PDB file of C-alpha atoms in Angstrom:
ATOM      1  CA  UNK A   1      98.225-120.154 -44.449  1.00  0.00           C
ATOM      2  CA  UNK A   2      94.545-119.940 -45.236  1.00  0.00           C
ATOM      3  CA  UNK A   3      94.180-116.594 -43.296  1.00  0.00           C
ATOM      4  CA  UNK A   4      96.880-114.617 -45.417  1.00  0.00           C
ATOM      5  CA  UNK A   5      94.815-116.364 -48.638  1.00  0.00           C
ATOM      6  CA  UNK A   6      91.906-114.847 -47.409  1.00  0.00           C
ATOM      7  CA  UNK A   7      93.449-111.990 -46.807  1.00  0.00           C
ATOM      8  CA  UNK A   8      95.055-111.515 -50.509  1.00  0.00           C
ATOM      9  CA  UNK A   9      91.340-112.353 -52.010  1.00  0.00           C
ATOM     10  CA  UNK A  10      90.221-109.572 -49.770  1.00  0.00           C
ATOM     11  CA  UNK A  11      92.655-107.031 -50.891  1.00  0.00           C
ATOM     12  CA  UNK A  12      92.080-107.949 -54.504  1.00  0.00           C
ATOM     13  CA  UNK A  13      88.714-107.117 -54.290  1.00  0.00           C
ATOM     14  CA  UNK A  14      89.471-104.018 -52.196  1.00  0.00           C
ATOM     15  CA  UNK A  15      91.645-103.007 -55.052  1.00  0.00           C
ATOM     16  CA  UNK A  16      89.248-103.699 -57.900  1.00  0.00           C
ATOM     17  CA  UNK A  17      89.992-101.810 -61.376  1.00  0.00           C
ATOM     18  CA  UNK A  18      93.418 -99.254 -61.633  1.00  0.00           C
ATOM     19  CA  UNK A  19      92.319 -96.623 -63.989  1.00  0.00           C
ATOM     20  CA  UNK A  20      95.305 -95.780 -65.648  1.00  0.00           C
ATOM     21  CA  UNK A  21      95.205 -91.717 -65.758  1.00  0.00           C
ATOM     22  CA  UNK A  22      98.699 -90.921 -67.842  1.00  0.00           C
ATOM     23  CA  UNK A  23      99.249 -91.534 -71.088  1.00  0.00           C
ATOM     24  CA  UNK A  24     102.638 -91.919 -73.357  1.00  0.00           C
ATOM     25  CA  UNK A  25     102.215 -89.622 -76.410  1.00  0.00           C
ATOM     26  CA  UNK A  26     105.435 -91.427 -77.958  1.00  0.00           C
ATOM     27  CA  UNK A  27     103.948 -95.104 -77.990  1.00  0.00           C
ATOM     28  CA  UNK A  28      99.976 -94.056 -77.874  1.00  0.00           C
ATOM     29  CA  UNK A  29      98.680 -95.862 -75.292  1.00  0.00           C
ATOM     30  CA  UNK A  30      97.242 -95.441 -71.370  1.00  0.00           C
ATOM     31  CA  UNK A  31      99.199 -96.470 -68.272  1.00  0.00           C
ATOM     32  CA  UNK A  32      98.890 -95.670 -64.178  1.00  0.00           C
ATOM     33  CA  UNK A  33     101.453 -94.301 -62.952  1.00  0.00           C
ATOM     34  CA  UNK A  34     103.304 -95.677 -60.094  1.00  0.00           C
ATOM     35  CA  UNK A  35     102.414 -93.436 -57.322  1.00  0.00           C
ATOM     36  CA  UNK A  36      97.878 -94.428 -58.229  1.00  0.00           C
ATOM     37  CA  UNK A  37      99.424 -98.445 -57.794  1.00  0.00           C
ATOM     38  CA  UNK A  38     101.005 -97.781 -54.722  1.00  0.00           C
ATOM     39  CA  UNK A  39      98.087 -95.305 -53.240  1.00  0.00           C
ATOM     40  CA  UNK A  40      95.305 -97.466 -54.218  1.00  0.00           C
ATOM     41  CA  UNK A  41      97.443-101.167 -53.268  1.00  0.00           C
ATOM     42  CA  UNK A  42      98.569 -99.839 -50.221  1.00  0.00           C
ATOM     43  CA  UNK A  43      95.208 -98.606 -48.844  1.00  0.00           C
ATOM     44  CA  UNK A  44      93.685-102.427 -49.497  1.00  0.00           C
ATOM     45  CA  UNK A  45      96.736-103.790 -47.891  1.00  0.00           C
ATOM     46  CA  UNK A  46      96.447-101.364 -44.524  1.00  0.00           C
ATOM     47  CA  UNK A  47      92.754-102.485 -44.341  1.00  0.00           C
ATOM     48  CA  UNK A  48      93.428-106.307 -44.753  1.00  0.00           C
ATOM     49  CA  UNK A  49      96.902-106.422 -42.666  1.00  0.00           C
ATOM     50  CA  UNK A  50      99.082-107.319 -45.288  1.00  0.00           C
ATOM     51  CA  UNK A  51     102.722-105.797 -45.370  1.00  0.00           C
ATOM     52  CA  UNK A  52     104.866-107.118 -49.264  1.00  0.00           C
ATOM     53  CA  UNK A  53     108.344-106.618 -48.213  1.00  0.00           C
ATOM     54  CA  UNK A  54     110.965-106.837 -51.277  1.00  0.00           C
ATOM     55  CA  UNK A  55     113.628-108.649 -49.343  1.00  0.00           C
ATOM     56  CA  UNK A  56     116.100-108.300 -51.974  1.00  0.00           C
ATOM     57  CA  UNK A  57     117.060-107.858 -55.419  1.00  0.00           C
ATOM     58  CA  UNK A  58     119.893-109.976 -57.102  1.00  0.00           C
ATOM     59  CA  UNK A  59     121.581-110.631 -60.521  1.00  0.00           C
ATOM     60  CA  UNK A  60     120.658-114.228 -61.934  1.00  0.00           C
ATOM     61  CA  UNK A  61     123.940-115.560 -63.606  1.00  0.00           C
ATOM     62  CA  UNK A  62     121.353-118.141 -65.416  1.00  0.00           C
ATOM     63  CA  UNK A  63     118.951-115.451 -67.279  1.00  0.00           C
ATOM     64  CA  UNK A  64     121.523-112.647 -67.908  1.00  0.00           C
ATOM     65  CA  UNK A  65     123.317-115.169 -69.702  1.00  0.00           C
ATOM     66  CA  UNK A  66     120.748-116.013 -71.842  1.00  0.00           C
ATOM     67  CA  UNK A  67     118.864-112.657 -72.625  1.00  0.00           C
ATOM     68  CA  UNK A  68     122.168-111.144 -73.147  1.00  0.00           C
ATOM     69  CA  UNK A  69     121.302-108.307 -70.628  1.00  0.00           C
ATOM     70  CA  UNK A  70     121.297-108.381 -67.066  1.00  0.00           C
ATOM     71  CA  UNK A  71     118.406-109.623 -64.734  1.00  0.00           C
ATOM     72  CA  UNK A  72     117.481-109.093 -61.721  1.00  0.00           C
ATOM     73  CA  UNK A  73     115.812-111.730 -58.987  1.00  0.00           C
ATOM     74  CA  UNK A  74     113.229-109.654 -57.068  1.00  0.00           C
ATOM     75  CA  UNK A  75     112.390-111.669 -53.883  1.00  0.00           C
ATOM     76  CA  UNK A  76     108.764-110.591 -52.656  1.00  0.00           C
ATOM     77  CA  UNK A  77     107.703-111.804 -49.133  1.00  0.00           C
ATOM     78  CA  UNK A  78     103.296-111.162 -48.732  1.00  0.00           C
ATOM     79  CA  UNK A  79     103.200-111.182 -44.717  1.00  0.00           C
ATOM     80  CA  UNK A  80     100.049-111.744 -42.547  1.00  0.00           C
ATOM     81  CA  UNK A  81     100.986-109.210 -39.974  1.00  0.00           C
ATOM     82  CA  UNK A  82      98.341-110.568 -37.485  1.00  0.00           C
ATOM     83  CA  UNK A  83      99.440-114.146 -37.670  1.00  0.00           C
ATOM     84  CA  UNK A  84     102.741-113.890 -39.334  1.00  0.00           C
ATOM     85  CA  UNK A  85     101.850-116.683 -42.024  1.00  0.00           C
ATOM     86  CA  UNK A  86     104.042-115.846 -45.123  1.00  0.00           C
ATOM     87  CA  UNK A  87     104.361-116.250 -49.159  1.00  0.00           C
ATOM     88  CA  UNK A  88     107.912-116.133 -50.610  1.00  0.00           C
ATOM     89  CA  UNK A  89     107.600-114.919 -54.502  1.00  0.00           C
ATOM     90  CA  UNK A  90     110.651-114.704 -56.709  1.00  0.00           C
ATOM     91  CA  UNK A  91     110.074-112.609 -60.431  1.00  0.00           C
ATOM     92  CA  UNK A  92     112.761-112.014 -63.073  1.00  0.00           C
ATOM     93  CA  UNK A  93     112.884-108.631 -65.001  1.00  0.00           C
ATOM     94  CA  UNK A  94     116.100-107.575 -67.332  1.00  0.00           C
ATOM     95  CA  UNK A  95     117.316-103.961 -66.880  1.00  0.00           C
ATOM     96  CA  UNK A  96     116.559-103.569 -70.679  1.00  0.00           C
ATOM     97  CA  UNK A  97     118.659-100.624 -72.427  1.00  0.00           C
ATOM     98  CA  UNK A  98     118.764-102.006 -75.595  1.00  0.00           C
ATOM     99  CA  UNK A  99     117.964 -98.922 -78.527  1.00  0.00           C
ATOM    100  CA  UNK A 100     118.332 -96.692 -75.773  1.00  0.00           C
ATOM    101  CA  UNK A 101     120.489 -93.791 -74.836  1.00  0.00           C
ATOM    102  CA  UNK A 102     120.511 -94.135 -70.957  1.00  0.00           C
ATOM    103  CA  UNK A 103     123.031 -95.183 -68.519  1.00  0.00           C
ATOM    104  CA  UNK A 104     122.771 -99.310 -67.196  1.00  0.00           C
ATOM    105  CA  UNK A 105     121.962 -97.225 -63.491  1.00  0.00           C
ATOM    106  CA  UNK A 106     119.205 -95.808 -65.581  1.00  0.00           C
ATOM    107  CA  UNK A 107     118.075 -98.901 -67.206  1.00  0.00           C
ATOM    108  CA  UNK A 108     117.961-100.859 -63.734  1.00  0.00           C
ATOM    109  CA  UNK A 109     116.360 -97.864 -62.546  1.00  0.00           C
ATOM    110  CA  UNK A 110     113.555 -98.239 -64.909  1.00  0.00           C
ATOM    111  CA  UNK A 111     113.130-102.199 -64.614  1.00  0.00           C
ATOM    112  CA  UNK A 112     112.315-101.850 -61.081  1.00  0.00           C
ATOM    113  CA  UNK A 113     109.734 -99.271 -61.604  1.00  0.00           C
ATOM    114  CA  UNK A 114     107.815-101.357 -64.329  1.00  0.00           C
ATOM    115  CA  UNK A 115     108.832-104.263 -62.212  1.00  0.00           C
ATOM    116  CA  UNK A 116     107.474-103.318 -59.483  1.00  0.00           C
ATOM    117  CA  UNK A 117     103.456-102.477 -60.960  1.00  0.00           C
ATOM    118  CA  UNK A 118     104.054-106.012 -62.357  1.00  0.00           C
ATOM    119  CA  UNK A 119     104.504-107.425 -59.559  1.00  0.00           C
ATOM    120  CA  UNK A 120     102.022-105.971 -57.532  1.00  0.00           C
ATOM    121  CA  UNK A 121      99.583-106.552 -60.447  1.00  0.00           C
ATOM    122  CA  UNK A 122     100.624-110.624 -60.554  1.00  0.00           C
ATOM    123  CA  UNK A 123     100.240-111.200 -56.711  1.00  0.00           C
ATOM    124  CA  UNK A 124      96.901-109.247 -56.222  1.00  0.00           C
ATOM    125  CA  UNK A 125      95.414-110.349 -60.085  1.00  0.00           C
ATOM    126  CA  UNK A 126      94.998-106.205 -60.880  1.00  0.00           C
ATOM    127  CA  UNK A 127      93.094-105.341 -64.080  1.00  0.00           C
ATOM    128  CA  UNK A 128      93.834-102.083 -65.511  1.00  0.00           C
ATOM    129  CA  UNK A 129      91.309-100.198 -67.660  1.00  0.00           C
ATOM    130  CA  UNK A 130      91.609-100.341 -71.349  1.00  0.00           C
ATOM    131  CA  UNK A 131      95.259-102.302 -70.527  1.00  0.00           C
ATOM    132  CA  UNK A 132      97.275-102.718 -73.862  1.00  0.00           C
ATOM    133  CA  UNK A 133      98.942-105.809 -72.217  1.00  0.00           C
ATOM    134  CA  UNK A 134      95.405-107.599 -72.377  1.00  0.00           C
ATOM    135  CA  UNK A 135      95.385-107.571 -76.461  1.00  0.00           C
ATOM    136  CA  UNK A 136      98.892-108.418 -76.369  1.00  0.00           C
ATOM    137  CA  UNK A 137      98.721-111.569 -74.291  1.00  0.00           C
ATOM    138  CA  UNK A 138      96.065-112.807 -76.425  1.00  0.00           C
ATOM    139  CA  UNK A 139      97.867-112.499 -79.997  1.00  0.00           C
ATOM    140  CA  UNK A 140     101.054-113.777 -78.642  1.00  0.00           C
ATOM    141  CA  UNK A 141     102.720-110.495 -80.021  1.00  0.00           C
ATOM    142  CA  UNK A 142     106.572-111.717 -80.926  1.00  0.00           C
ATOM    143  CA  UNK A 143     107.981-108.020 -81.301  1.00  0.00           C
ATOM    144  CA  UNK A 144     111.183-107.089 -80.496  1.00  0.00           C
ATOM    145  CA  UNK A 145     110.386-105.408 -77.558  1.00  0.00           C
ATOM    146  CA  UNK A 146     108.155-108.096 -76.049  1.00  0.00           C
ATOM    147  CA  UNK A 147     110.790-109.353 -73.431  1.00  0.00           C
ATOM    148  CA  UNK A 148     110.061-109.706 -69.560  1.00  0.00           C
ATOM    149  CA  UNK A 149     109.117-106.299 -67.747  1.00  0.00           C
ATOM    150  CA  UNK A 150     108.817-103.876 -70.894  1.00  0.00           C
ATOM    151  CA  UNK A 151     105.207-101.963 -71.509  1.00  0.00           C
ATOM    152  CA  UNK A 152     104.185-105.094 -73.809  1.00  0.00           C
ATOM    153  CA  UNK A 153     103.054-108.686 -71.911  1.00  0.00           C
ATOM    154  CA  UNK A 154     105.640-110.380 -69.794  1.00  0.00           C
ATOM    155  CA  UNK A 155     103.413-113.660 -70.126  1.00  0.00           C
ATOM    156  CA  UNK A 156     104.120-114.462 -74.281  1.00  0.00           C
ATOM    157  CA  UNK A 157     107.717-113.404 -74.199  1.00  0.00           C
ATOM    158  CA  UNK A 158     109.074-116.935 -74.937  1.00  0.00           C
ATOM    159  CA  UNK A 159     107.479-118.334 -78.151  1.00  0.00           C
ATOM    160  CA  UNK A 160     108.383-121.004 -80.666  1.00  0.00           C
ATOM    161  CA  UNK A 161     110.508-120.150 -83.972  1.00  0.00           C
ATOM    162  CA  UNK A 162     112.503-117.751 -82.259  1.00  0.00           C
ATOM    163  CA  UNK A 163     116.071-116.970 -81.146  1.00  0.00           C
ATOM    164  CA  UNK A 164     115.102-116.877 -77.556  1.00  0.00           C
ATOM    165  CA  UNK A 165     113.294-120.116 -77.948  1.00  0.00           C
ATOM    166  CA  UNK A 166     116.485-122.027 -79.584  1.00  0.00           C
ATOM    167  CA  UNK A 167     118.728-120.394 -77.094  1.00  0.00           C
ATOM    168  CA  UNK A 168     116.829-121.178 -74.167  1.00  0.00           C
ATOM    169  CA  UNK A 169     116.348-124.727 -75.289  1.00  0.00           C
ATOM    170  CA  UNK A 170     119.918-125.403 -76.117  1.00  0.00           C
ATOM    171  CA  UNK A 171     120.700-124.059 -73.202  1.00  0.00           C
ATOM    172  CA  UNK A 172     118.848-126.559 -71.410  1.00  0.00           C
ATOM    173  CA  UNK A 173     119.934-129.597 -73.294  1.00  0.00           C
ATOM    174  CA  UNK A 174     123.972-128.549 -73.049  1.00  0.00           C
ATOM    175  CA  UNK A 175     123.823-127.680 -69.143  1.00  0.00           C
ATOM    176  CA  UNK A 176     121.412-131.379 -68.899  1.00  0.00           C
ATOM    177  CA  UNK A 177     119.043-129.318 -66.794  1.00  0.00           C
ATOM    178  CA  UNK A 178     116.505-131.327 -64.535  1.00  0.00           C
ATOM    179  CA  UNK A 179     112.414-130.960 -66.140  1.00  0.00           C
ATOM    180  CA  UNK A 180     111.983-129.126 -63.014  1.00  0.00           C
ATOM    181  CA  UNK A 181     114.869-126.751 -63.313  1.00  0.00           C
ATOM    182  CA  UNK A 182     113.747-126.076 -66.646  1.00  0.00           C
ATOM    183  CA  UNK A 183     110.122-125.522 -66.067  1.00  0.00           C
ATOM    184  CA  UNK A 184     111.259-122.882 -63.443  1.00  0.00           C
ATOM    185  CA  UNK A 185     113.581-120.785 -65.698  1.00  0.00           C
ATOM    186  CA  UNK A 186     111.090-120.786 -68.418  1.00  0.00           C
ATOM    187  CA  UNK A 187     108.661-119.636 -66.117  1.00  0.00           C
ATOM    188  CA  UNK A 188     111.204-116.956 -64.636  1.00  0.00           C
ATOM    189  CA  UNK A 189     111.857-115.442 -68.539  1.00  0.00           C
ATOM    190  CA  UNK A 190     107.808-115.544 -69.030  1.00  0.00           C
ATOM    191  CA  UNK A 191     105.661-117.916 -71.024  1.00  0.00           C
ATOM    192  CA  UNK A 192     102.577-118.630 -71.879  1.00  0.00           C
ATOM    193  CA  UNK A 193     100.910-122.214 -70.639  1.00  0.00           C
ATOM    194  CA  UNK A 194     100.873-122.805 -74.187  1.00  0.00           C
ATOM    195  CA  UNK A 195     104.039-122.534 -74.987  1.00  0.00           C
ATOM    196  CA  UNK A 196     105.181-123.930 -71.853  1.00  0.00           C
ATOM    197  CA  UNK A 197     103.494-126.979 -72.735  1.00  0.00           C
ATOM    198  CA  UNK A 198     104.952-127.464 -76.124  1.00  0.00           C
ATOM    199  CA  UNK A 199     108.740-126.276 -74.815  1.00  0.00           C
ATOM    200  CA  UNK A 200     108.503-129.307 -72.056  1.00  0.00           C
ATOM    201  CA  UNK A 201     107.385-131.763 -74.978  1.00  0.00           C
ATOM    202  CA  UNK A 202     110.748-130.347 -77.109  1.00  0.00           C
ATOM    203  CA  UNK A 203     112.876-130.852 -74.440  1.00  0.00           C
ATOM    204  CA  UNK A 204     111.524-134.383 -73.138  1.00  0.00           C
ATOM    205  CA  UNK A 205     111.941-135.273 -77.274  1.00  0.00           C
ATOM    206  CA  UNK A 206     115.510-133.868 -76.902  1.00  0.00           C
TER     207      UNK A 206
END
């Protein structure tokens, strides 16, 4: 294994900074498209010998039925081509349509393209110049539209004092969930180490 972790540090560094070259007149801010991930990503990963195959994407009964919108299981494989050493990855994004006028095939449509930059940007640690995410993270932003895989931070989604927090931690208690299975579904919806800290103490108290 310690050749394909070389090899990821490698292609991070190969990577370096994504300058994000479009911006969305409607919400004000910056992003990279797609295509500059995938071009700049893909040339690191064809230097280092590194192939991420997305094995397969799947509903998850658990989260759709506590976001109240369905989400998908992306299962990520990072693959040493030379020695065949591998990493299996599992995210969680919603196909969010909520306030929108656009078809559920358009909504999933749209979670897997912002799912995908996220994931590329979690296993390879990509910073993105002047990223709007960055502020986010850091004032815990509780908007409406903070929820796993939109254009705001998929990392503070899950906070105390709100309706996702109850549900999720009801949810929990009711189904008598393991500590483990509940530190993994937490971690699935997106949450802070913070938060995840003070969630496990609620639940242990419960």
């Amino acid at each position: 294994m310690s050749k394909l972790l070389t090899k990821i540090q490698t292609a991070k560094i190969k990577i370096g900074t994504i300058t994000k070259e479009l911006k969305n007149e409607f919400g004000g801010f910056s992003y990279a498209s797609l295509n500059t991930v995938f071009r700049q990503v893909n040339d690191a990963l064809e230097d280092v010998g590194i192939l991420v195959d997305f094995e397969s994407i799947v509903i998850n009964p658990t989260l759709t039925e506590i976001c109240k919108h369905i989400v998908y299981d992306y299962k990520v494989n990072v693959v040493d081509l030379e020695s065949g050493e591998t990493i299996n990855k599992t995210f969680s994004f919603p196909a969010d349509d909520e306030g929108k006028k656009m078809k559920l095939i358009q909504a999933c449509g749209s979670c897997i393209t912002y799912s995908t930059r996220y994931i590329y940007g979690s296993i390879f640690s990509i910073q993105f110049e002047n990223d709007p995410d960055s502020s986010s993270a850091e004032q815990g932003s509780q908007k409406t539209n903070n929820k796993p895989g939109s254009n705001n931070t998929i990392t503070s989604w899950l906070n105390p004092n709100t309706e996702e927090w109850s549900k999720t931690l009801s949810w929990c208690k009711t189904k008598k969930k393991s500590l483990d299975d509940a530190i993994s579904l937490i971690e699935g919806l997106g949450i802070s180490k913070k938060n995840r800290e003070l969630f496990i103490e609620q639940l242990k108290a419960a």
